[in-house]
Coordinates of N, CA and C in Angstrom, one line a residue:
M132 N 9.4 -20.6 22.5 CA 9.7 -19.3 23.2 C 8.4 -18.6 23.6
G133 N 7.4 -18.6 22.7 CA 6.1 -18.0 23.1 C 5.3 -18.9 24.0
N134 N 4.6 -18.3 24.9 CA 3.8 -19.0 25.9 C 2.3 -19.0 25.4
P135 N 1.8 -20.1 24.9 CA 0.5 -20.1 24.4 C -0.6 -19.8 25.4
W136 N -0.3 -20.0 26.7 CA -1.3 -19.8 27.7 C -1.4 -18.3 28.0
R137 N -0.4 -17.5 27.5 CA -0.5 -16.0 27.6 C -0.9 -15.4 26.3
G138 N -1.2 -16.2 25.3 CA -1.6 -15.7 24.0 C -0.4 -15.4 23.1
E139 N 0.8 -15.9 23.4 CA 2.0 -15.6 22.7 C 2.2 -16.6 21.6
V140 N 2.8 -16.1 20.5 CA 3.2 -16.9 19.4 C 4.7 -16.5 19.0
S141 N 5.5 -17.5 18.7 CA 6.9 -17.2 18.3 C 7.0 -17.2 16.8
L142 N 7.8 -16.3 16.3 CA 8.0 -16.2 14.8 C 9.5 -15.8 14.7
V143 N 10.2 -16.5 13.8 CA 11.6 -16.2 13.6 C 11.7 -15.2 12.4
I144 N 12.3 -14.0 12.7 CA 12.4 -13.0 11.8 C 13.9 -12.6 11.7
D145 N 14.5 -12.7 10.5 CA 15.9 -12.4 10.3 C 16.7 -13.3 11.2
G146 N 16.4 -14.5 11.4 CA 17.1 -15.5 12.2 C 17.0 -15.3 13.7
E147 N 16.1 -14.4 14.2 CA 15.9 -14.2 15.6 C 14.5 -14.5 16.0
A148 N 14.3 -15.3 17.0 CA 13.0 -15.6 17.5 C 12.4 -14.4 18.1
Q149 N 11.2 -14.1 17.7 CA 10.4 -12.9 18.3 C 9.1 -13.5 18.9
V150 N 8.7 -12.8 20.0 CA 7.5 -13.1 20.7 C 6.4 -12.1 20.2
L151 N 5.3 -12.6 19.7 CA 4.2 -11.8 19.3 C 3.0 -12.0 20.3
K152 N 2.3 -10.9 20.6 CA 1.2 -11.0 21.5 C 0.2 -9.9 21.2
L153 N -1.0 -10.2 21.1 CA -2.0 -9.1 20.9 C -2.6 -8.6 22.2
T154 N -1.9 -7.5 22.7 CA -2.4 -6.9 23.9 C -3.6 -6.0 23.5
L155 N -4.3 -5.4 24.4 CA -5.4 -4.5 24.1 C -4.9 -3.3 23.3
G156 N -3.8 -2.8 23.6 CA -3.3 -1.6 22.9 C -2.9 -2.1 21.4
A157 N -2.3 -3.3 21.3 CA -1.9 -3.8 20.0 C -3.2 -4.0 19.2
L158 N -4.3 -4.5 19.8 CA -5.5 -4.7 19.1 C -6.1 -3.4 18.6
A159 N -6.0 -2.4 19.4 CA -6.5 -1.1 19.0 C -5.8 -0.5 17.8
Q160 N -4.4 -0.7 17.9 CA -3.6 -0.3 16.7 C -4.0 -1.1 15.5
L161 N -4.2 -2.4 15.7 CA -4.5 -3.3 14.6 C -5.9 -2.8 13.9
E162 N -6.9 -2.6 14.8 CA -8.2 -2.2 14.2 C -8.0 -0.8 13.5
E163 N -7.2 0.1 14.0 CA -7.0 1.3 13.3 C -6.3 1.1 11.9
A164 N -5.4 0.1 11.8 CA -4.6 -0.1 10.6 C -5.4 -0.9 9.6
L165 N -6.5 -1.5 10.0 CA -7.3 -2.3 9.0 C -7.8 -1.5 7.9
A166 N -7.7 -2.0 6.7 CA -8.2 -1.2 5.5 C -9.7 -1.2 5.5
E167 N -10.3 -2.2 6.0 CA -11.8 -2.2 6.1 C -12.3 -3.1 7.3
G168 N -13.4 -2.7 7.8 CA -14.1 -3.5 8.8 C -13.5 -3.4 10.2
S169 N -13.9 -4.4 11.0 CA -13.5 -4.4 12.4 C -12.7 -5.7 12.6
L170 N -12.4 -5.9 13.9 CA -11.6 -7.1 14.3 C -12.5 -8.3 14.0
V171 N -13.8 -8.2 14.2 CA -14.7 -9.4 13.9 C -14.6 -9.7 12.4
D172 N -14.6 -8.7 11.5 CA -14.5 -8.9 10.1 C -13.1 -9.6 9.8
L173 N -12.1 -9.2 10.5 CA -10.8 -9.8 10.3 C -10.8 -11.3 10.7
V174 N -11.4 -11.6 11.8 CA -11.5 -13.0 12.2 C -12.3 -13.8 11.2
E175 N -13.4 -13.2 10.7 CA -14.2 -13.9 9.7 C -13.4 -14.2 8.4
R176 N -12.6 -13.2 8.0 CA -11.8 -13.4 6.8 C -10.8 -14.5 7.0
F177 N -10.2 -14.6 8.2 CA -9.2 -15.7 8.4 C -10.0 -17.0 8.5
E178 N -11.1 -17.1 9.2 CA -11.9 -18.3 9.3 C -12.3 -18.8 7.9
A179 N -12.6 -17.9 7.0 CA -13.0 -18.3 5.6 C -11.9 -18.4 4.6
G180 N -10.6 -18.1 5.1 CA -9.5 -18.2 4.2 C -9.5 -17.1 3.2
R181 N -10.1 -16.0 3.5 CA -10.2 -14.8 2.5 C -9.3 -13.7 3.0
F182 N -8.3 -13.9 3.8 CA -7.4 -12.9 4.3 C -6.5 -12.4 3.2
S183 N -6.0 -11.2 3.4 CA -5.0 -10.7 2.4 C -3.6 -10.6 3.1
S184 N -2.6 -10.4 2.2 CA -1.3 -10.2 2.8 C -1.2 -8.9 3.7
R185 N -2.1 -8.0 3.4 CA -2.2 -6.8 4.3 C -2.7 -7.2 5.6
D186 N -3.6 -8.1 5.7 CA -4.2 -8.6 7.0 C -3.0 -9.3 7.7
V187 N -2.3 -10.1 7.1 CA -1.2 -10.9 7.7 C -0.2 -9.9 8.3
L188 N 0.3 -8.9 7.4 CA 1.3 -8.0 7.9 C 0.8 -7.1 9.1
A189 N -0.5 -6.7 9.0 CA -1.0 -5.9 10.1 C -1.0 -6.7 11.4
L190 N -1.4 -8.0 11.3 CA -1.4 -8.8 12.5 C 0.0 -9.1 13.0
I191 N 1.0 -9.3 12.2 CA 2.3 -9.5 12.6 C 2.9 -8.3 13.3
V192 N 2.7 -7.1 12.7 CA 3.2 -5.9 13.3 C 2.5 -5.6 14.6
A193 N 1.2 -5.8 14.7 CA 0.5 -5.6 16.0 C 1.0 -6.6 17.0
G194 N 1.2 -7.9 16.6 CA 1.7 -8.9 17.6 C 3.1 -8.5 18.1
L195 N 4.0 -8.1 17.1 CA 5.3 -7.7 17.5 C 5.3 -6.5 18.5
R196 N 4.4 -5.6 18.2 CA 4.3 -4.4 19.1 C 3.8 -4.8 20.5
G197 N 2.9 -5.7 20.5 CA 2.4 -6.2 21.7 C 3.4 -7.0 22.5
G198 N 4.4 -7.5 21.8 CA 5.5 -8.2 22.4 C 6.7 -7.2 22.8
G199 N 6.5 -5.9 22.5 CA 7.5 -5.0 22.9 C 8.3 -4.4 21.8
W200 N 8.1 -4.8 20.6 CA 8.9 -4.3 19.4 C 8.4 -2.9 19.1
Q201 N 9.4 -2.1 18.6 CA 9.0 -0.7 18.4 C 9.0 -0.3 16.9
G202 N 9.1 -1.3 16.0 CA 9.2 -1.0 14.6 C 7.8 -0.9 14.0
G203 N 7.8 -0.8 12.6 CA 6.6 -0.7 11.9 C 6.6 -1.6 10.7
A204 N 5.5 -1.6 9.9 CA 5.4 -2.5 8.7 C 6.6 -2.3 7.7
A205 N 7.0 -1.1 7.6 CA 8.1 -0.8 6.6 C 9.4 -1.5 7.0
D206 N 9.6 -1.8 8.3 CA 10.8 -2.5 8.8 C 10.8 -4.0 8.4
L207 N 9.6 -4.5 8.0 CA 9.5 -5.9 7.7 C 9.6 -6.2 6.2
V208 N 9.6 -5.1 5.4 CA 9.6 -5.3 3.9 C 10.7 -6.2 3.4
Q209 N 11.9 -6.0 4.0 CA 13.1 -6.8 3.5 C 13.4 -8.0 4.5
A210 N 12.6 -8.2 5.5 CA 12.9 -9.2 6.6 C 12.7 -10.6 6.0
E211 N 13.5 -11.5 6.5 CA 13.4 -12.9 6.2 C 12.6 -13.5 7.3
I212 N 11.4 -14.0 6.9 CA 10.5 -14.6 7.9 C 10.5 -16.1 7.7
A213 N 10.8 -16.9 8.8 CA 10.8 -18.3 8.7 C 9.5 -18.9 8.2
G214 N 9.6 -19.7 7.2 CA 8.4 -20.3 6.5 C 7.9 -19.4 5.4
G215 N 8.5 -18.3 5.2 CA 8.0 -17.4 4.1 C 6.6 -16.9 4.4
P216 N 5.9 -16.5 3.3 CA 4.6 -16.0 3.4 C 3.6 -16.9 4.2
M217 N 3.8 -18.2 3.9 CA 2.9 -19.2 4.6 C 3.2 -19.3 6.1
G218 N 4.5 -19.2 6.4 CA 4.8 -19.2 7.9 C 4.3 -17.9 8.6
A219 N 4.3 -16.8 7.9 CA 3.8 -15.6 8.4 C 2.3 -15.7 8.6
A220 N 1.6 -16.3 7.6 CA 0.1 -16.4 7.6 C -0.3 -17.4 8.7
R221 N 0.5 -18.5 8.9 CA 0.2 -19.4 10.0 C 0.3 -18.7 11.4
A222 N 1.4 -17.9 11.5 CA 1.7 -17.2 12.8 C 0.6 -16.2 13.1
A223 N 0.1 -15.5 12.0 CA -0.9 -14.5 12.2 C -2.2 -15.1 12.6
A224 N -2.6 -16.3 11.9 CA -3.8 -17.0 12.3 C -3.8 -17.5 13.7
E225 N -2.6 -18.0 14.1 CA -2.5 -18.6 15.4 C -2.6 -17.4 16.5
L226 N -1.9 -16.3 16.2 CA -2.0 -15.1 17.0 C -3.4 -14.7 17.2
L227 N -4.1 -14.6 16.2 CA -5.5 -14.1 16.2 C -6.4 -15.1 17.0
A228 N -6.2 -16.4 16.8 CA -7.0 -17.4 17.5 C -6.6 -17.3 19.0
R229 N -5.4 -17.2 19.4 CA -5.0 -17.2 20.8 C -5.5 -15.9 21.5
A230 N -5.6 -14.8 20.8 CA -6.1 -13.6 21.4 C -7.5 -13.6 21.8
F231 N -8.3 -14.5 21.1 CA -9.7 -14.5 21.4 C -10.2 -15.9 21.9
M232 N -9.2 -16.7 22.3 CA -9.6 -18.0 23.0 C -10.0 -17.7 24.4
L233 N -11.0 -18.4 24.8 CA -11.4 -18.3 26.2 C -10.6 -19.3 27.0
P234 N -10.1 -19.0 28.2 CA -9.3 -19.9 28.9 C -10.2 -21.1 29.4
E235 N -9.5 -22.3 29.4 CA -10.3 -23.5 29.8 C -10.5 -23.4 31.3
V236 N -11.8 -23.6 31.7 CA -12.1 -23.6 33.0 C -12.1 -25.0 33.6
E237 N -11.4 -25.1 34.7 CA -11.2 -26.4 35.4 C -12.5 -26.7 36.2
Q238 N -13.1 -27.8 35.9 CA -14.3 -28.2 36.6 C -14.0 -29.0 37.8
T239 N -14.6 -28.8 38.9 CA -14.4 -29.6 40.1 C -15.5 -30.4 40.5

């Protein structure tokens, strides 16, 4: 459902596929929500495998908002996420990677 070329990631929440995307506005909200550091620090934590469940939740919420969702973190407390915590962590890492990937340039 999500288009990787547009930086989108799909995640099934409560049996419904959702599209997550980190828009500029979603990134700004994410940075504001971070308990410590910047987006660069967040990327480094994911690269080193030192991310927290708070990091994962903040990324999922930001991605959902970037995809047009109007909820907040509290709305996900009882949500059933496909793959459980590891599925959420994989989606968050993929979302973060896609947000900062440079598009491949076609050489002629």
